[in-house]
Short mmCIF file of C-alpha atoms in Angstrom, two decimals:
data_model
loop_
_atom_site.label_atom_id
_atom_site.label_comp_id
_atom_site.label_asym_id
_atom_site.label_seq_id
_atom_site.Cartn_x
_atom_site.Cartn_y
_atom_site.Cartn_z
CA UNK A 1 -156.75 -93.99 82.83
CA UNK A 2 -159.58 -93.84 79.95
CA UNK A 3 -159.55 -91.05 77.50
CA UNK A 4 -162.58 -88.83 78.11
CA UNK A 5 -164.99 -88.72 75.56
CA UNK A 6 -166.36 -84.96 75.47
CA UNK A 7 -170.29 -84.32 74.78
CA UNK A 8 -169.66 -81.21 73.04
CA UNK A 9 -168.24 -82.39 70.37
CA UNK A 10 -167.22 -79.60 67.64
CA UNK A 11 -167.69 -79.09 64.00
CA UNK A 12 -165.58 -77.08 61.45
CA UNK A 13 -167.58 -76.69 58.28
CA UNK A 14 -165.15 -75.08 56.22
CA UNK A 15 -162.31 -77.64 56.98
CA UNK A 16 -164.85 -80.73 56.33
CA UNK A 17 -166.84 -79.31 53.27
CA UNK A 18 -163.40 -78.36 51.91
CA UNK A 19 -161.86 -81.46 51.82
CA UNK A 20 -165.30 -83.88 51.30
CA UNK A 21 -165.45 -81.89 48.18
CA UNK A 22 -162.07 -82.38 47.07
CA UNK A 23 -162.66 -86.22 47.76
CA UNK A 24 -166.13 -86.36 45.76
CA UNK A 25 -164.39 -84.22 42.66
CA UNK A 26 -161.62 -87.06 42.80
CA UNK A 27 -164.19 -89.66 42.81
CA UNK A 28 -166.52 -88.17 39.87
CA UNK A 29 -163.50 -87.55 38.01
CA UNK A 30 -162.22 -91.14 38.04
CA UNK A 31 -166.31 -92.15 37.50
CA UNK A 32 -165.98 -90.06 33.97
CA UNK A 33 -162.50 -90.88 33.01
CA UNK A 34 -160.24 -93.49 34.72
CA UNK A 35 -157.46 -93.12 32.19
CA UNK A 36 -156.97 -89.18 32.11
CA UNK A 37 -156.89 -89.12 35.57
CA UNK A 38 -154.10 -91.71 35.91
CA UNK A 39 -152.14 -89.59 33.31
CA UNK A 40 -152.57 -86.62 35.33
CA UNK A 41 -151.72 -88.08 38.74
CA UNK A 42 -148.58 -90.00 37.23
CA UNK A 43 -147.65 -86.82 35.49
CA UNK A 44 -147.80 -84.58 38.55
CA UNK A 45 -145.96 -87.03 40.61
CA UNK A 46 -143.14 -87.12 37.85
CA UNK A 47 -143.02 -83.50 37.56
CA UNK A 48 -142.45 -83.38 41.17
CA UNK A 49 -139.76 -85.96 42.04
CA UNK A 50 -137.95 -84.50 38.69
CA UNK A 51 -137.71 -80.55 40.28
CA UNK A 52 -137.97 -81.26 44.14
CA UNK A 53 -136.22 -84.48 44.89
CA UNK A 54 -133.45 -82.50 46.80
CA UNK A 55 -136.12 -80.81 48.82
CA UNK A 56 -137.28 -84.12 50.26
CA UNK A 57 -133.73 -85.29 50.52
CA UNK A 58 -132.49 -81.95 52.56
CA UNK A 59 -135.78 -81.44 54.64
CA UNK A 60 -136.18 -85.48 55.53
CA UNK A 61 -132.27 -85.44 56.68
CA UNK A 62 -132.52 -82.19 58.63
CA UNK A 63 -135.58 -83.37 60.27
CA UNK A 64 -133.86 -86.60 61.60
CA UNK A 65 -130.69 -84.51 62.63
CA UNK A 66 -132.93 -82.13 64.28
CA UNK A 67 -134.89 -84.84 66.42
CA UNK A 68 -131.76 -86.56 67.44
CA UNK A 69 -130.29 -82.92 68.67
CA UNK A 70 -133.46 -82.39 70.80
CA UNK A 71 -133.19 -85.63 72.41
CA UNK A 72 -129.72 -84.83 73.75
CA UNK A 73 -130.51 -81.09 74.30
CA UNK A 74 -130.69 -79.59 77.48
CA UNK A 75 -134.45 -79.52 76.49
CA UNK A 76 -134.80 -83.20 76.80
CA UNK A 77 -136.21 -83.23 80.24
CA UNK A 78 -139.36 -81.46 79.36
CA UNK A 79 -142.44 -83.39 79.88
CA UNK A 80 -144.80 -83.30 76.64
CA UNK A 81 -147.52 -81.71 79.31
CA UNK A 82 -147.42 -80.09 82.41
CA UNK A 83 -144.52 -80.78 84.52
CA UNK A 84 -146.41 -83.37 86.88
CA UNK A 85 -148.03 -85.19 84.19
CA UNK A 86 -147.00 -89.12 83.77
CA UNK A 87 -147.61 -91.30 80.46
CA UNK A 88 -151.02 -92.43 79.95
CA UNK A 89 -150.19 -95.83 78.39
CA UNK A 90 -147.40 -98.39 79.63
CA UNK A 91 -144.34 -98.11 77.60
CA UNK A 92 -144.98 -101.59 75.85
CA UNK A 93 -148.62 -100.42 74.76
CA UNK A 94 -147.19 -97.42 73.63
CA UNK A 95 -144.52 -99.00 71.50
CA UNK A 96 -146.97 -101.31 69.99
CA UNK A 97 -149.24 -98.03 68.71
CA UNK A 98 -146.15 -96.46 67.24
CA UNK A 99 -145.27 -99.67 65.52
CA UNK A 100 -148.80 -100.47 64.23
CA UNK A 101 -149.77 -96.83 63.32
CA UNK A 102 -146.33 -95.78 61.51
CA UNK A 103 -145.24 -98.97 59.63
CA UNK A 104 -148.08 -101.26 59.44
CA UNK A 105 -149.00 -102.58 56.02
CA UNK A 106 -146.09 -101.23 54.21
CA UNK A 107 -143.61 -102.96 56.54
CA UNK A 108 -145.08 -106.72 55.76
CA UNK A 109 -145.62 -105.80 51.78
CA UNK A 110 -141.98 -104.53 51.28
CA UNK A 111 -140.13 -106.62 54.32
CA UNK A 112 -139.45 -109.33 51.22
CA UNK A 113 -140.11 -107.59 48.07
CA UNK A 114 -137.80 -104.61 48.57
CA UNK A 115 -134.60 -106.38 49.27
CA UNK A 116 -135.34 -108.70 46.56
CA UNK A 117 -136.13 -105.80 44.20
CA UNK A 118 -132.78 -104.11 45.05
CA UNK A 119 -130.60 -107.63 44.72
CA UNK A 120 -132.31 -108.43 41.06
CA UNK A 121 -132.40 -104.65 39.94
CA UNK A 122 -129.70 -103.16 41.96
CA UNK A 123 -128.80 -99.15 41.45
CA UNK A 124 -124.88 -99.38 42.49
CA UNK A 125 -123.94 -103.26 41.58
CA UNK A 126 -124.11 -105.86 39.33
CA UNK A 127 -127.51 -107.83 39.84
CA UNK A 128 -127.81 -111.07 41.90
CA UNK A 129 -124.67 -110.82 43.15
CA UNK A 130 -122.99 -110.41 46.94
CA UNK A 131 -122.61 -106.91 46.48
CA UNK A 132 -125.87 -106.58 45.31
CA UNK A 133 -127.29 -108.39 48.14
CA UNK A 134 -125.48 -106.35 50.97
CA UNK A 135 -126.82 -103.30 49.02
CA UNK A 136 -130.44 -104.48 49.16
CA UNK A 137 -130.31 -105.06 52.71
CA UNK A 138 -128.95 -101.57 53.90
CA UNK A 139 -131.04 -99.72 51.28
CA UNK A 140 -134.28 -101.20 52.68
CA UNK A 141 -133.24 -100.32 56.46
CA UNK A 142 -132.33 -96.62 55.21
CA UNK A 143 -135.51 -96.39 53.30
CA UNK A 144 -137.64 -97.62 56.61
CA UNK A 145 -135.36 -96.84 59.55
CA UNK A 146 -134.37 -93.42 61.14
CA UNK A 147 -135.24 -91.03 58.44
CA UNK A 148 -139.07 -91.86 57.98
CA UNK A 149 -139.28 -91.83 62.02
CA UNK A 150 -137.44 -88.31 62.11
CA UNK A 151 -140.04 -86.96 60.38
CA UNK A 152 -142.90 -88.42 62.56
CA UNK A 153 -140.90 -87.63 65.65
CA UNK A 154 -140.28 -83.80 64.73
CA UNK A 155 -144.25 -83.11 63.97
CA UNK A 156 -145.42 -85.45 66.85
CA UNK A 157 -143.15 -83.43 69.51
CA UNK A 158 -144.33 -80.21 68.02
CA UNK A 159 -148.03 -81.23 68.08
CA UNK A 160 -147.77 -82.93 71.37
CA UNK A 161 -146.13 -80.03 73.17
CA UNK A 162 -148.75 -77.41 72.09
CA UNK A 163 -151.76 -79.45 72.95
CA UNK A 164 -150.64 -80.96 76.17
CA UNK A 165 -148.28 -78.44 77.69
CA UNK A 166 -149.64 -75.07 75.81
CA UNK A 167 -152.97 -75.68 75.76
CA UNK A 168 -153.43 -75.79 71.88
CA UNK A 169 -155.79 -77.60 70.21
CA UNK A 170 -154.89 -81.10 69.00
CA UNK A 171 -154.40 -80.02 65.45
CA UNK A 172 -151.53 -79.33 62.92
CA UNK A 173 -152.38 -75.46 62.49
CA UNK A 174 -151.26 -75.22 66.32
CA UNK A 175 -147.81 -76.38 65.51
CA UNK A 176 -147.21 -73.16 63.67
CA UNK A 177 -148.75 -70.61 66.20
CA UNK A 178 -145.47 -68.76 66.56
CA UNK A 179 -145.23 -68.21 62.99
CA UNK A 180 -148.97 -67.57 62.50
CA UNK A 181 -149.84 -65.66 65.62
CA UNK A 182 -153.52 -64.55 65.87
CA UNK A 183 -154.02 -66.14 62.17
CA UNK A 184 -153.78 -69.84 63.70
CA UNK A 185 -157.15 -70.40 64.37
CA UNK A 186 -158.49 -68.11 61.43
CA UNK A 187 -158.23 -68.92 57.50
CA UNK A 188 -154.53 -69.16 56.99
CA UNK A 189 -154.34 -72.01 59.88
CA UNK A 190 -157.71 -73.84 58.30
CA UNK A 191 -155.76 -74.16 54.98
CA UNK A 192 -152.85 -75.91 56.97
CA UNK A 193 -155.15 -78.42 58.34
CA UNK A 194 -156.89 -78.91 54.97
CA UNK A 195 -153.37 -79.62 53.28
CA UNK A 196 -152.69 -81.96 56.31
CA UNK A 197 -155.86 -84.01 55.93
CA UNK A 198 -155.17 -84.34 52.35
CA UNK A 199 -152.00 -85.55 52.81
CA UNK A 200 -153.07 -88.16 55.44
CA UNK A 201 -156.01 -89.56 53.13
CA UNK A 202 -153.58 -90.02 50.02
CA UNK A 203 -150.87 -91.53 52.48
CA UNK A 204 -153.41 -94.03 54.18
CA UNK A 205 -154.78 -94.63 50.76
CA UNK A 206 -151.37 -95.61 49.58
CA UNK A 207 -151.06 -98.27 52.19
CA UNK A 208 -154.69 -99.63 52.30
CA UNK A 209 -154.34 -100.00 48.54
CA UNK A 210 -151.16 -102.21 48.93
CA UNK A 211 -152.45 -104.13 52.03
CA UNK A 212 -155.49 -105.02 49.51
CA UNK A 213 -153.44 -106.36 46.88
CA UNK A 214 -151.32 -108.67 49.56
CA UNK A 215 -154.63 -109.81 50.95
CA UNK A 216 -155.65 -110.84 47.86
CA UNK A 217 -152.22 -112.51 46.90
CA UNK A 218 -152.58 -114.49 49.95
CA UNK A 219 -155.90 -115.50 49.54
CA UNK A 220 -155.14 -116.57 45.92
CA UNK A 221 -151.89 -118.93 47.17
CA UNK A 222 -154.04 -120.36 49.95
CA UNK A 223 -157.72 -120.91 48.43
CA UNK A 224 -157.25 -120.28 44.73
CA UNK A 225 -159.16 -116.77 44.81
CA UNK A 226 -158.85 -114.78 41.64
CA UNK A 227 -156.31 -111.86 41.65
CA UNK A 228 -157.75 -108.75 40.23
CA UNK A 229 -159.17 -105.34 41.26
CA UNK A 230 -162.64 -106.47 41.67
CA UNK A 231 -161.47 -108.67 44.40
CA UNK A 232 -159.45 -106.30 45.95
CA UNK A 233 -161.91 -103.61 46.02
CA UNK A 234 -164.26 -106.19 47.69
CA UNK A 235 -161.46 -106.52 50.71
CA UNK A 236 -161.02 -102.96 50.65
CA UNK A 237 -165.10 -102.63 51.50
CA UNK A 238 -164.86 -105.57 54.10
CA UNK A 239 -162.08 -104.33 56.03
CA UNK A 240 -162.97 -100.51 55.90
CA UNK A 241 -166.34 -101.90 57.52
CA UNK A 242 -164.49 -103.69 60.15
CA UNK A 243 -162.17 -100.49 60.66
CA UNK A 244 -165.09 -98.34 61.18
CA UNK A 245 -166.48 -101.02 63.77
CA UNK A 246 -162.97 -100.59 65.59
CA UNK A 247 -162.89 -96.82 65.34
CA UNK A 248 -166.40 -96.50 67.05
CA UNK A 249 -165.47 -98.21 70.12
CA UNK A 250 -162.94 -95.47 71.04
CA UNK A 251 -159.15 -95.36 71.12
CA UNK A 252 -158.75 -97.37 74.29
CA UNK A 253 -160.65 -100.23 73.47
CA UNK A 254 -160.37 -100.52 69.85
CA UNK A 255 -157.01 -99.39 68.70
CA UNK A 256 -155.17 -100.25 71.87
CA UNK A 257 -156.20 -104.11 71.92
CA UNK A 258 -155.92 -104.38 67.94
CA UNK A 259 -152.29 -102.85 68.29
CA UNK A 260 -151.14 -105.34 70.79
CA UNK A 261 -152.66 -108.10 68.91
CA UNK A 262 -150.72 -106.87 65.73
CA UNK A 263 -147.41 -106.86 67.81
CA UNK A 264 -148.29 -110.33 69.07
CA UNK A 265 -148.81 -111.72 65.65
CA UNK A 266 -145.81 -109.82 64.24
CA UNK A 267 -143.68 -111.26 67.05
CA UNK A 268 -144.90 -114.72 66.30
CA UNK A 269 -144.35 -114.67 62.48
CA UNK A 270 -141.00 -113.17 63.02
CA UNK A 271 -139.79 -115.94 65.43
CA UNK A 272 -141.23 -118.35 63.08
CA UNK A 273 -138.86 -117.82 60.22
CA UNK A 274 -136.10 -116.94 62.44
CA UNK A 275 -136.47 -120.54 63.89
CA UNK A 276 -137.36 -122.78 60.72
CA UNK A 277 -135.43 -120.52 58.46
CA UNK A 278 -131.42 -119.99 58.13
CA UNK A 279 -131.03 -118.98 61.96
CA UNK A 280 -126.99 -119.06 61.99
CA UNK A 281 -127.38 -117.20 58.68
CA UNK A 282 -129.48 -114.35 60.03
CA UNK A 283 -127.07 -114.05 63.00
CA UNK A 284 -124.11 -113.21 60.66
CA UNK A 285 -126.62 -110.80 58.98
CA UNK A 286 -127.73 -109.05 61.06
CA UNK A 287 -124.54 -107.01 62.32
CA UNK A 288 -123.15 -107.28 58.65
CA UNK A 289 -126.34 -105.17 57.96
CA UNK A 290 -126.17 -102.86 60.53
CA UNK A 291 -122.55 -102.12 59.74
CA UNK A 292 -123.20 -101.71 56.03
CA UNK A 293 -125.90 -99.31 57.03
CA UNK A 294 -124.14 -97.40 59.59
CA UNK A 295 -120.97 -96.93 57.24
CA UNK A 296 -123.23 -95.34 54.23
CA UNK A 297 -126.40 -93.74 56.26
CA UNK A 298 -124.67 -90.22 55.61
CA UNK A 299 -123.78 -90.29 51.91
CA UNK A 300 -127.26 -91.97 51.35
CA UNK A 301 -128.93 -89.28 53.27
CA UNK A 302 -127.92 -86.69 50.81
CA UNK A 303 -127.93 -88.65 47.74
CA UNK A 304 -129.72 -87.11 44.82
CA UNK A 305 -128.70 -89.01 41.73
CA UNK A 306 -127.04 -85.97 40.35
CA UNK A 307 -124.91 -87.58 38.28
CA UNK A 308 -126.14 -91.31 38.27
CA UNK A 309 -129.10 -93.48 39.30
CA UNK A 310 -131.52 -90.34 39.29
CA UNK A 311 -134.34 -92.38 38.14
CA UNK A 312 -133.59 -94.93 40.73
CA UNK A 313 -133.59 -92.41 43.39
CA UNK A 314 -136.89 -90.70 42.52
CA UNK A 315 -138.89 -93.95 42.39
CA UNK A 316 -137.45 -95.40 45.38
CA UNK A 317 -136.09 -92.91 48.03
CA UNK A 318 -138.07 -89.69 47.11
CA UNK A 319 -141.12 -91.94 46.92
CA UNK A 320 -140.48 -93.12 50.39
CA UNK A 321 -139.99 -89.60 51.76
CA UNK A 322 -143.15 -88.25 50.37
CA UNK A 323 -144.94 -91.02 51.41
CA UNK A 324 -143.62 -90.53 55.03
CA UNK A 325 -144.26 -86.99 54.82
CA UNK A 326 -147.85 -87.33 53.69
CA UNK A 327 -148.22 -89.91 56.52
CA UNK A 328 -146.64 -87.39 59.11
CA UNK A 329 -149.94 -85.56 59.99
CA UNK A 330 -151.47 -89.04 60.73
CA UNK A 331 -148.85 -90.53 62.49
CA UNK A 332 -147.74 -87.60 64.21
CA UNK A 333 -151.30 -86.47 65.69
CA UNK A 334 -151.79 -90.08 66.75
CA UNK A 335 -148.54 -90.20 68.49
CA UNK A 336 -148.87 -86.63 70.18
CA UNK A 337 -152.01 -87.68 71.26
CA UNK A 338 -150.99 -91.23 72.97
CA UNK A 339 -147.72 -89.78 74.39
CA UNK A 340 -148.79 -87.05 77.05
CA UNK A 341 -146.44 -87.31 80.11
CA UNK A 342 -143.10 -88.56 78.52
CA UNK A 343 -140.09 -86.59 78.27
CA UNK A 344 -138.80 -85.14 75.14
CA UNK A 345 -135.76 -87.38 75.38
CA UNK A 346 -138.05 -90.21 76.23
CA UNK A 347 -140.50 -89.55 73.35
CA UNK A 348 -137.88 -89.03 70.68
CA UNK A 349 -135.73 -91.86 71.46
CA UNK A 350 -138.83 -93.99 71.62
CA UNK A 351 -139.90 -92.92 68.50
CA UNK A 352 -136.67 -92.84 66.63
CA UNK A 353 -135.14 -96.35 67.86
CA UNK A 354 -137.70 -98.66 68.83
CA UNK A 355 -139.54 -98.80 65.42
CA UNK A 356 -136.40 -98.43 63.68
CA UNK A 357 -134.81 -101.52 65.74
CA UNK A 358 -138.25 -103.34 64.77
CA UNK A 359 -137.83 -102.61 61.33
CA UNK A 360 -134.19 -103.76 61.32
CA UNK A 361 -135.13 -107.20 62.81
CA UNK A 362 -138.13 -107.42 60.41
CA UNK A 363 -136.19 -106.91 57.29
CA UNK A 364 -132.92 -108.72 58.34
CA UNK A 365 -135.08 -111.93 59.11
CA UNK A 366 -137.75 -112.02 56.21
CA UNK A 367 -135.23 -109.97 53.30
CA UNK A 368 -132.61 -111.85 54.78
CA UNK A 369 -134.26 -115.36 54.32
CA UNK A 370 -135.37 -114.20 50.89
CA UNK A 371 -131.99 -113.74 49.87
CA UNK A 372 -130.72 -116.91 51.65
CA UNK A 373 -133.20 -118.78 49.32
CA UNK A 374 -131.78 -117.28 46.22
CA UNK A 375 -128.35 -117.18 46.91
CA UNK A 376 -127.68 -120.76 48.83
CA UNK A 377 -130.82 -122.65 47.98
CA UNK A 378 -133.49 -123.10 45.13
CA UNK A 379 -134.52 -119.78 44.49
CA UNK A 380 -138.09 -118.66 43.33
CA UNK A 381 -138.47 -115.43 44.93
CA UNK A 382 -136.99 -113.22 42.11
CA UNK A 383 -139.34 -114.97 39.76
CA UNK A 384 -142.47 -114.42 42.41
CA UNK A 385 -141.57 -110.93 43.04
CA UNK A 386 -141.31 -109.88 39.22
CA UNK A 387 -144.60 -111.36 38.34
CA UNK A 388 -146.44 -109.77 41.42
CA UNK A 389 -144.85 -107.79 44.20
CA UNK A 390 -147.85 -108.43 46.56
CA UNK A 391 -146.81 -112.28 46.48
CA UNK A 392 -143.38 -111.62 48.12
CA UNK A 393 -144.08 -112.89 51.23
CA UNK A 394 -146.16 -115.88 50.78
CA UNK A 395 -143.54 -116.93 48.26
CA UNK A 396 -141.00 -116.89 50.79
CA UNK A 397 -143.22 -118.47 53.47
CA UNK A 398 -143.87 -121.76 50.88
CA UNK A 399 -140.25 -122.40 51.16
CA UNK A 400 -140.68 -123.26 55.12
CA UNK A 401 -142.79 -125.92 57.00
CA UNK A 402 -146.50 -125.17 57.71
CA UNK A 403 -146.49 -122.62 54.85
CA UNK A 404 -150.41 -122.76 54.75
CA UNK A 405 -150.65 -121.61 58.50
CA UNK A 406 -147.90 -119.14 58.40
CA UNK A 407 -149.39 -117.53 55.20
CA UNK A 408 -152.68 -117.46 56.74
CA UNK A 409 -151.27 -115.77 59.88
CA UNK A 410 -149.34 -113.14 57.51
CA UNK A 411 -153.03 -112.57 55.93
CA UNK A 412 -154.91 -111.77 59.49
CA UNK A 413 -151.64 -109.61 60.28
CA UNK A 414 -152.01 -107.40 57.38
CA UNK A 415 -155.69 -107.02 57.71
CA UNK A 416 -155.16 -106.04 61.31
CA UNK A 417 -152.64 -103.36 60.33
CA UNK A 418 -155.37 -102.29 57.58
CA UNK A 419 -157.64 -101.84 60.35
CA UNK A 420 -155.40 -100.00 62.62
CA UNK A 421 -154.23 -97.84 60.08
CA UNK A 422 -157.58 -97.06 58.68
CA UNK A 423 -159.07 -96.41 62.11
CA UNK A 424 -156.11 -94.57 63.49
CA UNK A 425 -156.00 -92.54 60.41
CA UNK A 426 -159.94 -91.84 60.53
CA UNK A 427 -159.47 -90.84 64.17
CA UNK A 428 -156.83 -88.13 62.93
CA UNK A 429 -158.61 -86.94 60.20
CA UNK A 430 -161.63 -86.34 62.41
CA UNK A 431 -159.63 -84.68 64.84
CA UNK A 432 -158.20 -82.11 62.39
CA UNK A 433 -161.81 -81.48 60.83
CA UNK A 434 -163.37 -80.87 64.25
CA UNK A 435 -160.99 -77.89 65.02
CA UNK A 436 -158.41 -80.31 67.11
CA UNK A 437 -161.14 -81.84 69.14
CA UNK A 438 -159.46 -84.99 70.74
CA UNK A 439 -163.11 -86.33 71.01
CA UNK A 440 -164.56 -85.55 67.70
CA UNK A 441 -168.17 -86.68 66.23
CA UNK A 442 -168.81 -90.46 65.69
CA UNK A 443 -170.73 -89.65 62.54
CA UNK A 444 -167.24 -87.95 60.99
CA UNK A 445 -165.31 -90.81 62.06
CA UNK A 446 -167.70 -93.06 59.98
CA UNK A 447 -167.57 -90.84 57.15
CA UNK A 448 -163.76 -90.76 57.04
CA UNK A 449 -163.32 -94.29 57.46
CA UNK A 450 -165.22 -94.84 54.53
CA UNK A 451 -163.99 -92.23 52.32
CA UNK A 452 -160.57 -93.64 53.19
CA UNK A 453 -161.80 -96.76 51.74
CA UNK A 454 -163.22 -94.89 48.56
CA UNK A 455 -160.01 -93.26 48.07
CA UNK A 456 -157.97 -96.24 48.13
CA UNK A 457 -160.62 -98.23 45.72
CA UNK A 458 -160.28 -95.44 43.31
CA UNK A 459 -156.73 -95.20 43.07
CA UNK A 460 -156.63 -99.18 42.50
CA UNK A 461 -158.94 -98.75 39.44
CA UNK A 462 -156.95 -95.76 38.09
CA UNK A 463 -153.85 -97.34 37.92
CA UNK A 464 -152.70 -99.96 40.60
CA UNK A 465 -149.63 -99.46 42.27
CA UNK A 466 -148.37 -96.48 39.92
CA UNK A 467 -151.44 -94.43 40.95
CA UNK A 468 -151.03 -95.09 44.73
CA UNK A 469 -147.40 -94.08 44.77
CA UNK A 470 -148.35 -90.76 42.42
CA UNK A 471 -150.97 -89.76 45.10
CA UNK A 472 -148.67 -90.12 48.33
CA UNK A 473 -145.98 -87.91 46.00
CA UNK A 474 -148.43 -85.64 45.12
CA UNK A 475 -149.72 -84.71 48.39
CA UNK A 476 -146.42 -85.17 50.18
CA UNK A 477 -144.90 -81.76 48.56
CA UNK A 478 -147.05 -79.52 50.02
CA UNK A 479 -146.53 -80.85 53.62
CA UNK A 480 -142.94 -81.08 53.20
CA UNK A 481 -142.90 -77.30 53.07
CA UNK A 482 -145.27 -77.22 55.93
CA UNK A 483 -143.02 -79.13 58.20
CA UNK A 484 -139.90 -76.59 57.65
CA UNK A 485 -142.50 -74.05 59.37
CA UNK A 486 -143.11 -76.70 62.42
CA UNK A 487 -139.61 -77.41 62.88
CA UNK A 488 -138.76 -73.42 63.07
CA UNK A 489 -141.82 -72.65 65.05
CA UNK A 490 -140.88 -75.87 67.50
CA UNK A 491 -137.31 -74.79 68.26
CA UNK A 492 -138.68 -71.17 68.93
CA UNK A 493 -141.28 -72.54 71.59
CA UNK A 494 -138.33 -74.28 73.36
CA UNK A 495 -136.07 -71.38 73.28
CA UNK A 496 -138.94 -69.94 75.75
CA UNK A 497 -138.51 -73.11 78.19
CA UNK A 498 -136.17 -72.50 81.23
CA UNK A 499 -132.74 -74.41 80.69
CA UNK A 500 -133.13 -77.63 82.79
CA UNK A 501 -131.32 -80.33 83.33
CA UNK A 502 -134.15 -82.44 85.30
CA UNK A 503 -137.66 -81.87 86.40
#
C-alpha cells in the first residue's frame, strides 16, 4: 500500500521560524567566532555530563525495562492502529528501515574503532590484554544494544499509538496529551516539538559529521585524497544533495529502496569479513561476547563512575545515551510512521531484538576481526585508530584480500547510510514543523535536508569530533526529561485499554 500524499500540506510558522532562527543563529555565531562557539559547546557538554550523568543512566535503563515489560504484558496484543489494521510494509523491509534509520553511519564508524579503543585504553583492565579484549567487546555491545533501542521503542510506541490508534497528529507533543490536555496543540505542545526538532537536527549532524570523516578516510586510502575539513565539507554538500533528491521521491520509493540496498551491502561486507577472516575465532568469540554481556548488563546499566572511571563513563556511556536520546525524536517518529498495524508485542520485540542482534553480529565480526589481528597476527589497527578513528574499518579491510574492492563497498555503505539518515531525519523534522502532518510540504523537506548538512559542516569546522559530541549531548538533556513524561503518558493511555490477551 502506498503512503498517500496530501494535497493540503500544513505549515506551522511558529515551530518552523523558531527552529530556523536558532539554526541561523548557530551558523552566524560560527561565522564570526569559531573558537568561542567551540569553547561554549564543549563547556556546556562538560557541565551536563558532570551534573546529569546519573539522570541519563536512570532514564535510559528505566525505558529499556519498561519496553520489555510492555512486550510481555497484557497489552502486548493491542495493535498500533485500529483492531483490524495490518502492517503496511513486509517484516524484512520494516526491519531494514529500522536498521538503516536507527544505527546507520555510527555502526560502521565505531564497529572496529570502539572495541579497539577499549582494548588499547580500557576502563577496567590493563591495556592490550585478554581481559581488556573481552571487556572491549561486551562494552561495545552494551553501548549499541538493547538500551539504545529501548529509548526508540518507548517513544516510537507512544507516538504510533497516539497517531494510528487515537487519531492524534504525528508529532511528539501528541504523546503528552494525557499530561498536557488541551494545551497539547497550544504553546506548550509547540515548545515540545521545537525541542524535539532541535534534538533531531543535532543528533543527525553528529552522525553526518562522522560519515563525512569516514568517507574522507576511505577515499584517502583508496585514491590518495587529502584528509581535511574542506574535503569533508565537500562530501557533506554532495551527499546532502543526493539525500534531498531521495527525499523528494517519497518514503516508498526513496527511503525504502535505499534501506533495502543498504541491508544488502551491509550483509555482503559482513559475510566477506566472516569468510575471509578468522571464521573459527568468530564462532568462539560470539557466544563468549554474549555471555560476558549478559553477565554484566545489569551492573553496567547502573554504573555511574561515582568512585572510579567517571571521566570514561561520561565520555562514552553518557555520550551514547545522550546521542541516542537526541536521535529518538527522529527514529521514534520514523518507526511510528512505518509500524502501523503491528501489535505492541511484535513492535517492541522487533525494535529491541532484531537491531540488537544485527549490532551484535557486526561488532563480533568486525570488532572481533580487529582484536584477532592485534592479538594473534601482525597488528597495526591500534596505531591506525590512534592516528585517525575514521580509518578503523579501512585499516582492518587492508588485512584481507580484495582490500580495494571491500573498502569501496564500505565507502558506498557509509554514503547510503548518510543519505538514509539525512532523508529520514529531514522527513521527520518536516512533519514536526508541519503540525504532525505525515505528508508535509516538499519545499520544507528540502530546507531541512540542507539545514542538517549545514549544521554538520558547522560542527566539523568548530571542533571536529568533540564539537559533534558536544552538540549531541547538549540537545539530549532536555529531551531526556521529556521522555520521562512520554513514558508516564503512555502508561496512562494503556491503562484505559481493555485487558485482552488476543485480538
